Coordinates of N, CA and C in Angstrom, one line a residue:
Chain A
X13 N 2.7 -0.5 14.1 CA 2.6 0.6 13.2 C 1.1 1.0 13.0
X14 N 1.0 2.3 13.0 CA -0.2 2.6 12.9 C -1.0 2.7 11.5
X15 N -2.2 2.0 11.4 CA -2.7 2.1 9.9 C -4.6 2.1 9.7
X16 N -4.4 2.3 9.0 CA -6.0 2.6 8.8 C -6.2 2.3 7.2
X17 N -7.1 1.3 6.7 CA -7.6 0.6 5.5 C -8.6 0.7 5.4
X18 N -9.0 1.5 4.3 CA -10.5 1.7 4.1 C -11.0 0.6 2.7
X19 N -11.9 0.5 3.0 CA -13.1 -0.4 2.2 C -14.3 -0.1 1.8
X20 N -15.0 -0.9 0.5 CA -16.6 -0.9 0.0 C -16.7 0.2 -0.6
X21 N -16.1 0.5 -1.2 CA -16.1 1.5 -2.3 C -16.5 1.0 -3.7
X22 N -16.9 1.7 -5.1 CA -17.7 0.8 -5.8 C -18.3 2.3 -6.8
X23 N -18.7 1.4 -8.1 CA -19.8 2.7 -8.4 C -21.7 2.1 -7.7
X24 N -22.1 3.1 -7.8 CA -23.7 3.0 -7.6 C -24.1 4.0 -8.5
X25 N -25.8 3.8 -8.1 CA -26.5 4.6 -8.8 C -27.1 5.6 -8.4
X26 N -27.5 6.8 -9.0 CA -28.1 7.5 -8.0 C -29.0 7.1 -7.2
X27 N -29.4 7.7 -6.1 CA -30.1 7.1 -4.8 C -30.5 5.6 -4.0
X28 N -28.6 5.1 -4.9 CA -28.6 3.9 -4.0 C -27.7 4.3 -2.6
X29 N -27.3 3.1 -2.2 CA -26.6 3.2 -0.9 C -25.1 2.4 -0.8
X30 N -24.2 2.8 0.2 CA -23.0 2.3 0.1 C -22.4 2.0 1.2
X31 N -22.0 1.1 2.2 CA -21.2 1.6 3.2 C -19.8 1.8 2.8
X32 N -19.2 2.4 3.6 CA -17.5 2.2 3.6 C -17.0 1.5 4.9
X33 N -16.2 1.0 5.4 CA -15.3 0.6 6.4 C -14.2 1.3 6.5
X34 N -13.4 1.6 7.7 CA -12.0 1.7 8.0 C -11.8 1.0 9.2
X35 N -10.6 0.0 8.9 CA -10.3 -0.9 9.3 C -8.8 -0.2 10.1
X36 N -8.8 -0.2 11.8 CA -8.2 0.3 12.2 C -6.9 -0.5 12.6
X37 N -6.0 -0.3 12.9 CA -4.5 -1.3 13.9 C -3.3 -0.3 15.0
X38 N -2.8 -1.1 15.5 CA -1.8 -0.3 15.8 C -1.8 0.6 16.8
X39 N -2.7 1.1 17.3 CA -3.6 2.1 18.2 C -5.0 1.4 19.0
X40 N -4.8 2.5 20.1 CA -5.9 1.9 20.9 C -7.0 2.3 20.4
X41 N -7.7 2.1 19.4 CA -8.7 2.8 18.5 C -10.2 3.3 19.4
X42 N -10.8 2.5 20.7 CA -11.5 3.1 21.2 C -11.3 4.5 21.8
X43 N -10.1 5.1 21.9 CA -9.4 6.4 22.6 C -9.6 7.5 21.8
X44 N -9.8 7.3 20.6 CA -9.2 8.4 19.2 C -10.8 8.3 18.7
X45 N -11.2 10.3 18.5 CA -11.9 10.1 17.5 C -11.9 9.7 16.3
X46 N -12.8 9.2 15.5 CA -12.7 9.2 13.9 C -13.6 10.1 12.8
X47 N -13.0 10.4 11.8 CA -13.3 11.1 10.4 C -13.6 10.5 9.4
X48 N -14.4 10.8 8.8 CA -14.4 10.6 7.2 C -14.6 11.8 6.4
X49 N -13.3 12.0 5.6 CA -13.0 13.6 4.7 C -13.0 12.6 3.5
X50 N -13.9 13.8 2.5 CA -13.7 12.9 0.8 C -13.1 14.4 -0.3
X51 N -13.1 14.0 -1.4 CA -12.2 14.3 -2.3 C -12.5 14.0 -3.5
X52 N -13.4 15.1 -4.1 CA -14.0 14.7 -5.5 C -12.7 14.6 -7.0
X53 N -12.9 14.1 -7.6 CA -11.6 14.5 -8.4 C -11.5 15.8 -8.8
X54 N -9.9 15.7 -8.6 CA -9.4 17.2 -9.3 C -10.1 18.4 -8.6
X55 N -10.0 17.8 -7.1 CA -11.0 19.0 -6.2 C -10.3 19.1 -5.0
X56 N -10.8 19.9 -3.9 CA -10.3 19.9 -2.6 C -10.8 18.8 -1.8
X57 N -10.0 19.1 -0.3 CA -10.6 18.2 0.8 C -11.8 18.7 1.5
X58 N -13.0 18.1 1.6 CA -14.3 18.6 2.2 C -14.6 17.1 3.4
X59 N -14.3 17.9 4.8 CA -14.6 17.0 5.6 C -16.1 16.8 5.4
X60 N -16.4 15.2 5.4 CA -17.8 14.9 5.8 C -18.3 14.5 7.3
X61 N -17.6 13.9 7.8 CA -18.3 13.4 9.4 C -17.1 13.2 10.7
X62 N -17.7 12.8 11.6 CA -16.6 12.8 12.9 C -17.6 12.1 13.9
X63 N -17.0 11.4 14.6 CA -17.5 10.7 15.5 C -16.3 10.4 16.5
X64 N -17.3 11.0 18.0 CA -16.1 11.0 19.3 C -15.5 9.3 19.5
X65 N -14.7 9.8 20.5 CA -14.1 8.3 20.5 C -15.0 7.2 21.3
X66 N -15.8 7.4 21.3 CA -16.8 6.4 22.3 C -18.3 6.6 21.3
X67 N -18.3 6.7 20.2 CA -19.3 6.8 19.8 C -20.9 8.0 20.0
X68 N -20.7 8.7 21.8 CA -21.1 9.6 22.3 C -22.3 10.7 21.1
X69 N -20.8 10.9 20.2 CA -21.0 12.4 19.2 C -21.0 11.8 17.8
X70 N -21.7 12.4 17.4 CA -21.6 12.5 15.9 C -21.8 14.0 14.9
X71 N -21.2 14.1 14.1 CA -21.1 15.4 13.6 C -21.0 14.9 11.9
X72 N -21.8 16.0 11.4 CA -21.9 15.8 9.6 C -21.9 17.2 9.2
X73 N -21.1 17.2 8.4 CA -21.2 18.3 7.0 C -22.7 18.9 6.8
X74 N -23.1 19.5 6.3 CA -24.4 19.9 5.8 C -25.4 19.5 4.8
X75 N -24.5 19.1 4.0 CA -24.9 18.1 2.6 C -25.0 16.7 2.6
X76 N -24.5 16.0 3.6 CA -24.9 14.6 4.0 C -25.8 14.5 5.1
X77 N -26.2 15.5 6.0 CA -27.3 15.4 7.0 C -28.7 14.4 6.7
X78 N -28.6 13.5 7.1 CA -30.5 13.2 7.0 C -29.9 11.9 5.6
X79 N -28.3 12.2 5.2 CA -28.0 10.7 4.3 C -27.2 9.8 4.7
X80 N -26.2 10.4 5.4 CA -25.4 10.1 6.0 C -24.7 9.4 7.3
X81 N -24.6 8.2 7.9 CA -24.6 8.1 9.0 C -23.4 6.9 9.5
X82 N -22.7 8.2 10.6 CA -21.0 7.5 10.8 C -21.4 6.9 12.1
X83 N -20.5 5.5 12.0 CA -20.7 4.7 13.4 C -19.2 4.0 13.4
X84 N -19.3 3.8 14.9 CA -18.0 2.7 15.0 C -18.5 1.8 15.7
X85 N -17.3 0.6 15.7 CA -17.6 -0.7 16.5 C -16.2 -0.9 17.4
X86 N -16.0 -0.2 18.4 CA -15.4 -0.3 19.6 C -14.6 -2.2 19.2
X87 N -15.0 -2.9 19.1 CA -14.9 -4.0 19.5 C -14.0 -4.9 18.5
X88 N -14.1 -4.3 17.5 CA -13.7 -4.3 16.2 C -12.9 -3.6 15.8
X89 N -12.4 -2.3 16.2 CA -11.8 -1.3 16.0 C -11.8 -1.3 14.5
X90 N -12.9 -0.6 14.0 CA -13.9 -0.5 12.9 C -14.3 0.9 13.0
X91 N -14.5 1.5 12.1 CA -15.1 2.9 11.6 C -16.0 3.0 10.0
X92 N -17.2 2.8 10.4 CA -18.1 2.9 9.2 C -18.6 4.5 8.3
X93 N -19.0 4.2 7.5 CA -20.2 5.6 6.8 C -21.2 4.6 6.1
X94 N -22.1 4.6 6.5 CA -23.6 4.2 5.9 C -24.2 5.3 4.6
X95 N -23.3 5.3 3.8 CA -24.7 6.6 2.5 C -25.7 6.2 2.2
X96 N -26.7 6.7 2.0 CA -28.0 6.4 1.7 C -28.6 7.4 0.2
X97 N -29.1 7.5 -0.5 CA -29.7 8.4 -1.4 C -28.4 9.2 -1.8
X98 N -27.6 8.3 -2.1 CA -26.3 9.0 -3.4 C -27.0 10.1 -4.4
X99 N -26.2 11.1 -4.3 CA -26.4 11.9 -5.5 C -24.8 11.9 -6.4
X100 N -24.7 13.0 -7.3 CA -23.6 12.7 -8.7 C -22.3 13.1 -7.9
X101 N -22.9 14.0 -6.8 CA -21.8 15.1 -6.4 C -20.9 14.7 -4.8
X102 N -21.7 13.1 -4.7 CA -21.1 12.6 -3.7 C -19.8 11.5 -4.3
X103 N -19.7 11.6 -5.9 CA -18.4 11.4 -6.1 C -17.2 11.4 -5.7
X104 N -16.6 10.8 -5.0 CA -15.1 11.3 -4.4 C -14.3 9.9 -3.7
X105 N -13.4 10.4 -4.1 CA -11.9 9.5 -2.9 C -12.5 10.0 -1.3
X106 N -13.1 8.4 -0.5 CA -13.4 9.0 0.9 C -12.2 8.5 1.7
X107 N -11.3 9.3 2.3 CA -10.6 8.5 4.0 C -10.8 8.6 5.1
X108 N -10.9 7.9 5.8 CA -11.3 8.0 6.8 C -9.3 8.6 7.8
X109 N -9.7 8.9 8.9 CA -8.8 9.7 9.6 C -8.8 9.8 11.2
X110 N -7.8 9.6 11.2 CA -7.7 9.6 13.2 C -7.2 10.8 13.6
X111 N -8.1 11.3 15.0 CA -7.5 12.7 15.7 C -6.0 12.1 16.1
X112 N -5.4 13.7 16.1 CA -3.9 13.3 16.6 C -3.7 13.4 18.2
X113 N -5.1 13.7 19.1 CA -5.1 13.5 20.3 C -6.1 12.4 21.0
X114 N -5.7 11.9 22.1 CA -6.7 11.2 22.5 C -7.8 11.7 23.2
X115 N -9.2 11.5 23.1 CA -10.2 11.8 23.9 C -10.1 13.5 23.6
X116 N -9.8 13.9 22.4 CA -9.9 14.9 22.0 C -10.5 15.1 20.5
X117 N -10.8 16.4 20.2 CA -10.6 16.8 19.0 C -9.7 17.8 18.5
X118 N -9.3 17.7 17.4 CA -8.3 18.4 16.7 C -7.9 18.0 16.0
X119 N -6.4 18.1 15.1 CA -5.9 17.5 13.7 C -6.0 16.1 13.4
X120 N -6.2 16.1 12.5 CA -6.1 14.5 11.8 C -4.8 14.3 11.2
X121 N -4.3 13.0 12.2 CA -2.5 12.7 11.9 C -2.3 11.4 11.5
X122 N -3.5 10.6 11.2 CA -3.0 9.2 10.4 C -4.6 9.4 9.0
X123 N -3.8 8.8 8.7 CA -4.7 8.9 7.1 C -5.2 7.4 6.4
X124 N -6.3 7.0 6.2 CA -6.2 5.8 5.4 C -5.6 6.3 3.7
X125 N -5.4 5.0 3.0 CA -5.3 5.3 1.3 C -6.5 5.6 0.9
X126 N -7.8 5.9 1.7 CA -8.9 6.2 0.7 C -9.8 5.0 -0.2
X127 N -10.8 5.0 -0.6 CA -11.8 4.2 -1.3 C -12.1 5.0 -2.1
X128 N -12.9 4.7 -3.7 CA -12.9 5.8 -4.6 C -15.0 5.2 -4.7
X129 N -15.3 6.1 -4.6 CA -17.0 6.1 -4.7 C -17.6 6.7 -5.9
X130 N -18.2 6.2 -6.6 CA -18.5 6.7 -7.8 C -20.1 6.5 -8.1
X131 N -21.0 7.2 -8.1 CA -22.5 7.7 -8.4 C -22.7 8.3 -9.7
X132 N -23.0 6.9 -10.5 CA -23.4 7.2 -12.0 C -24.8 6.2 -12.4
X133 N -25.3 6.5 -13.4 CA -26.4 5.8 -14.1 C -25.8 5.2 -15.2
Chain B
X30 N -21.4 28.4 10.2 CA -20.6 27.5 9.3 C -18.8 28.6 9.8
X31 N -17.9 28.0 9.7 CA -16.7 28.4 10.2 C -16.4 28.4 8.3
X32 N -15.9 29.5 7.5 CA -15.0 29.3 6.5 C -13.8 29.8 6.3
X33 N -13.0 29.0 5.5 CA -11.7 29.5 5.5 C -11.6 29.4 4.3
X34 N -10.4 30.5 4.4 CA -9.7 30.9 3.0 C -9.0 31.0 2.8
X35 N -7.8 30.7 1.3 CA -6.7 30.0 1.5 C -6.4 31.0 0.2
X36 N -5.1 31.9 0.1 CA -4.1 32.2 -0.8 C -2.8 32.4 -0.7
X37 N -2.7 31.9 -2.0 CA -2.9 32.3 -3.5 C -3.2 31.0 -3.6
X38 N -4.1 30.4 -4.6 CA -5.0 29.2 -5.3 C -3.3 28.6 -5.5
X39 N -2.3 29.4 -6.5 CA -1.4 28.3 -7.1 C 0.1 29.4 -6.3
X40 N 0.9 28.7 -6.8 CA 2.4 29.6 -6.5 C 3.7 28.8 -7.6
X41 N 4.3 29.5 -8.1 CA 4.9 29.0 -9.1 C 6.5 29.5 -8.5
X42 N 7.3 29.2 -7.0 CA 8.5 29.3 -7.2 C 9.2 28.2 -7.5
X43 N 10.7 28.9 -7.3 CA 12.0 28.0 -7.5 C 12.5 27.4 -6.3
X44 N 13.0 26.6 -6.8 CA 14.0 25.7 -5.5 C 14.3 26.3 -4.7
X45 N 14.6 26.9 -3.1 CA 15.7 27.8 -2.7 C 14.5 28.9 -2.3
X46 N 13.7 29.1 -2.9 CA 12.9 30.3 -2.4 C 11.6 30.3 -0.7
X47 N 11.5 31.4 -0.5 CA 11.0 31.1 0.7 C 9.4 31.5 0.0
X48 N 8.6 30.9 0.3 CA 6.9 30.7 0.2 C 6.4 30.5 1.4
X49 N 5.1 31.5 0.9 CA 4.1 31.9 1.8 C 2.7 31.7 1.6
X50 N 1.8 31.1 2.6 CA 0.3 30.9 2.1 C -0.4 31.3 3.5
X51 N -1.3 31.8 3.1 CA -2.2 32.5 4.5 C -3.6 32.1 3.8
X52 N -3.9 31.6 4.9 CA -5.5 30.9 5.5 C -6.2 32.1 6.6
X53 N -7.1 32.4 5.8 CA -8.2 33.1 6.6 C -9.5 32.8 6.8
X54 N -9.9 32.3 8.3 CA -10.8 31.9 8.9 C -12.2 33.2 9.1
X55 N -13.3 32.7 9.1 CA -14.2 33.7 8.8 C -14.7 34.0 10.0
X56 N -14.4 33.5 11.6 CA -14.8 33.5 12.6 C -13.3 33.1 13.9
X57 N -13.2 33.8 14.9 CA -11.6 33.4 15.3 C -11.8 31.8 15.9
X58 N -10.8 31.1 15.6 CA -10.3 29.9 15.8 C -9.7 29.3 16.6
X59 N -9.1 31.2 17.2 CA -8.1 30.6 18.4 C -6.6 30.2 17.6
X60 N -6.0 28.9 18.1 CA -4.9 28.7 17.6 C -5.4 26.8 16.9
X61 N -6.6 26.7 16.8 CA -7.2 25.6 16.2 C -6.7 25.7 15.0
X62 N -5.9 25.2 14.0 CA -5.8 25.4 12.7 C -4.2 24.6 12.4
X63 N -4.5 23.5 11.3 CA -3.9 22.8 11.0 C -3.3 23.1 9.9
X64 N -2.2 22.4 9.1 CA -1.5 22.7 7.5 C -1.2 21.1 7.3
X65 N -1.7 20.4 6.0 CA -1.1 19.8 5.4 C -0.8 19.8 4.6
X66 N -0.4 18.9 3.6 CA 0.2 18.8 2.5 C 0.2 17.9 1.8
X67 N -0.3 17.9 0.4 CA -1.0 16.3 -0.1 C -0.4 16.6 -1.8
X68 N 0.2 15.1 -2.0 CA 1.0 15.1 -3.5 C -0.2 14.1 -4.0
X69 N -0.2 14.5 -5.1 CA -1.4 13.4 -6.5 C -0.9 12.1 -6.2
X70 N -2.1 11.7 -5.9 CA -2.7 10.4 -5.4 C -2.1 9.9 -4.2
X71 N -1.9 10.5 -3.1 CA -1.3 10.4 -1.9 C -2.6 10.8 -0.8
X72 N -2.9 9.9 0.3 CA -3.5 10.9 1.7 C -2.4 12.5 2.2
X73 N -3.5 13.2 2.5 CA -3.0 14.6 3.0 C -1.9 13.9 4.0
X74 N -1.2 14.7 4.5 CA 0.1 14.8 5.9 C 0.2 15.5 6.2
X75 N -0.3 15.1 7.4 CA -0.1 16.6 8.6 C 1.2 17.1 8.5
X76 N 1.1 18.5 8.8 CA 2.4 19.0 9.0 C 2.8 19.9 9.8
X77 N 1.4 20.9 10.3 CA 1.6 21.8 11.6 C 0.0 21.3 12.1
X78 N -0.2 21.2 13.5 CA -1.2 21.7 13.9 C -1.1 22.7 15.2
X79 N -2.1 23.1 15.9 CA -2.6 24.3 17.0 C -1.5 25.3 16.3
X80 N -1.5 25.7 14.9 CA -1.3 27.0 14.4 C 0.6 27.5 13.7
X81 N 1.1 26.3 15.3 CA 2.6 26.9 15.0 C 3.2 25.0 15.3
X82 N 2.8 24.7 15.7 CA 3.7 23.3 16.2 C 3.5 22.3 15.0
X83 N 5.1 22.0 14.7 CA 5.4 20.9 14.0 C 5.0 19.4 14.1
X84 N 4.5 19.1 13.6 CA 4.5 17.5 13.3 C 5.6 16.5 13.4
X85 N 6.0 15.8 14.1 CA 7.2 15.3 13.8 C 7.6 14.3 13.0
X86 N 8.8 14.8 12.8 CA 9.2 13.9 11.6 C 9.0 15.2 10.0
X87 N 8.4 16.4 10.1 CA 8.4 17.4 9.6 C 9.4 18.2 9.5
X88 N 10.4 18.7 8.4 CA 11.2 19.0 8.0 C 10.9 20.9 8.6
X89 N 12.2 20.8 9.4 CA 11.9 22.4 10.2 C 12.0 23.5 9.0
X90 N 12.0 23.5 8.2 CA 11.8 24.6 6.9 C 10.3 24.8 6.8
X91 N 9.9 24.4 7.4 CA 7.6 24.5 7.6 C 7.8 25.3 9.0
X92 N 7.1 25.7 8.6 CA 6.8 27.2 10.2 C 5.3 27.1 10.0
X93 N 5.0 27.3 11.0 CA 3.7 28.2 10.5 C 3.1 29.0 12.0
X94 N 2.2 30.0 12.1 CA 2.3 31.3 12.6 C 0.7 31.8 12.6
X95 N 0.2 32.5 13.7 CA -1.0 33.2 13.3 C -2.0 32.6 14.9
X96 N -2.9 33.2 15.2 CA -4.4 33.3 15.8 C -5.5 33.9 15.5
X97 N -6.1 33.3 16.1 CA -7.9 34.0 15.7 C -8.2 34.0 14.6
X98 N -7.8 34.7 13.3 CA -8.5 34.4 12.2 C -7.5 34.7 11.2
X99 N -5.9 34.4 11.2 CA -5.3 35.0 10.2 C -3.8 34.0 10.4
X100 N -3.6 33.4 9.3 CA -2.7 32.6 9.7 C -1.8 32.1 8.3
X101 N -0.5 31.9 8.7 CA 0.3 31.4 7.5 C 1.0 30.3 7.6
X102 N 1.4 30.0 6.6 CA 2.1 28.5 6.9 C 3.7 29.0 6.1
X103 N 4.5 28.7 6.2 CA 5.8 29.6 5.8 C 6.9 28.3 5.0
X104 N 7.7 28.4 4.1 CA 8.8 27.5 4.1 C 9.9 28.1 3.8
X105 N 10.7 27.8 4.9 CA 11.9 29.0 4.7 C 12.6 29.1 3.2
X106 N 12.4 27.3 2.9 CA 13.6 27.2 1.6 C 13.1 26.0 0.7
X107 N 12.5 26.6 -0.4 CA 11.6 25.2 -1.1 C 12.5 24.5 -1.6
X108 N 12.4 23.5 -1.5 CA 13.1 22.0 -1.8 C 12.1 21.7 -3.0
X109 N 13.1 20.1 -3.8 CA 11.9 19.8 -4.7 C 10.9 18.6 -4.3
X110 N 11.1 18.3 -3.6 CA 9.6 17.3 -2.4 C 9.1 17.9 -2.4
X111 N 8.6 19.6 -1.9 CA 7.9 20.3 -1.2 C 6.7 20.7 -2.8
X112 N 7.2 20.4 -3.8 CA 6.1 20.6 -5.0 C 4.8 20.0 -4.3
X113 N 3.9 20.4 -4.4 CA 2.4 19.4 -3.7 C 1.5 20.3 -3.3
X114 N 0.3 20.3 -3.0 CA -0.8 21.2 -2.5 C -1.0 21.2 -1.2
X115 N -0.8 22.5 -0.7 CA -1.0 22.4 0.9 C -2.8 23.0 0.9
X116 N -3.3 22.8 2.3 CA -4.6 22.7 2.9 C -4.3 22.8 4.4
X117 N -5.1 24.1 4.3 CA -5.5 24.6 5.8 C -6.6 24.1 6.6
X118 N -6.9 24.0 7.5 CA -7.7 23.1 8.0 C -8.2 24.2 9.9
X119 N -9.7 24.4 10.1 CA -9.5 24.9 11.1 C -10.5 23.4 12.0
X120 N -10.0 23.4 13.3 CA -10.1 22.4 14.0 C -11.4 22.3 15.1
X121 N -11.9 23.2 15.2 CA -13.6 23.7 16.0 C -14.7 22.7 15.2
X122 N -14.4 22.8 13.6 CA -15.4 21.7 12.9 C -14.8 21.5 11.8
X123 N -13.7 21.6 11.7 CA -12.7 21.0 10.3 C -12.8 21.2 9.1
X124 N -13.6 22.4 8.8 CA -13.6 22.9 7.4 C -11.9 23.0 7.0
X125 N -12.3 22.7 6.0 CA -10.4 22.8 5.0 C -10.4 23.7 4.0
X126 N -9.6 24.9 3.7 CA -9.1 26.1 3.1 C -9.2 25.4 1.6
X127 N -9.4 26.0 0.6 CA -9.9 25.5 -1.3 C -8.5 25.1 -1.5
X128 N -7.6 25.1 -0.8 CA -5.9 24.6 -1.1 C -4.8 25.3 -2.2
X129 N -3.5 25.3 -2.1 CA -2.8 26.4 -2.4 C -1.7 25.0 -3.6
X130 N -1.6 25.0 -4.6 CA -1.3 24.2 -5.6 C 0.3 25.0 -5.4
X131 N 1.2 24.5 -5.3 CA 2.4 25.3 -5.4 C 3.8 24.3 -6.2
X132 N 3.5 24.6 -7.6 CA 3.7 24.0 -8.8 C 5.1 24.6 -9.2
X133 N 5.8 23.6 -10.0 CA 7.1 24.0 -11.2 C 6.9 25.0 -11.8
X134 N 7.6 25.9 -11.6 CA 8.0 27.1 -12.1 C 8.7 26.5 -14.2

């Protein structure tokens, strides 16, 4: 069965740091790019990052550039986000997400339950 | 930046009624463009991607329809599952549509 469990979620403070994990199964996880989309409360979905299935590519939102930094471990079938310099507004339910093609991009068709991040003083 | 845009914000039908939401992309997308569907405190679920193709396991009363920059997601016959917020999604860099709340009447 296919599943994806995300982790290290927590509050912080402004301009600390956080990783998250998604802990992958079920799938050949080096095949499939990965995502991380978050979800501020009582808000929409705003993708933050994407990384190809071999680690190759990496891609970020605008507002996490230069804080942000998505990695995987092949070996582990693992999917991280490193934040760095939290601000208020990086508040949100993060999940991480699998493309629904291999060695492709396009829709995201498995979903973790999300980690809830919270950036307060 | 690719943006999309998603109406009507909410929709307030009945059981039985056919609903409509159209996502407009600010640049063509081709037939890149996704629809899901996310209930309070649930992960989104896919439900169409490349514009018209079902997801399976997706109840065939979801259509969805459109290229380049103009696109709908359709349900022929709302059921009461189908209460939840859908989200358009274009697939070039994954920006997702402000989402369409379609609530109890």
């Amino acid at each position: 069965q296919v599943h994806l469990v995300e982790s290290g979620g927590g509050v912080v403070q402004p301009w600390g740091s956080l990783r998250l994990s998604c802990a992958a199964s079920g799938f050949t996880f080096s095949s499939y790019a990965m995502y991380w989309v978050r979800q501020a409360p009582g808000r929409g979905l705003e993708w933050v990052a994407a990384m190809s299935h071999d680690g190759s590519n990496k891609y970020y939102t605008d507002s996490v550039k230069g804080r942000f930094t998505i990695s995987r471990d092949n070996s582990k079938d693992t999917l991280y986000l490193q934040m760095n310099s939290l601000r208020a507004e990086d508040t949100a339910f993060y999940y991480c997400a699998r493309d629904r093609e291999a060695y492709n991009y396009d829709a995201f068709d498995v979903w973790g339950q999300g980690t809830m991040v919270t950036v307060s003083s | 930046d690719i943006q999309m845009t998603q109406s009507p914000s909410t929709l307030s039908p009945s059981v039985g009624d056919r609903v409509t939401i159209t996502c407009r992309a600010s640049q063509t997308i081709n037939s890149y463009l996704a629809w899901y569907q996310q209930k309070p405190g649930k992960a989104p679920k896919l439900l169409i991607y490349r514009a018209s193709i079902l997801e399976g396991g997706v109840p065939s009363r979801f259509s969805g329809s459109g290229s380049g920059t103009e696109f709908t997601l359709t349900i022929s016959s709302l059921q009461p599952d189908d209460f939840a917020t859908y989200y358009c999604q274009q697939c070039y860099s994954w920006t997702f549509g402000q989402g369409t709340k379609v609530e109890v009447k």
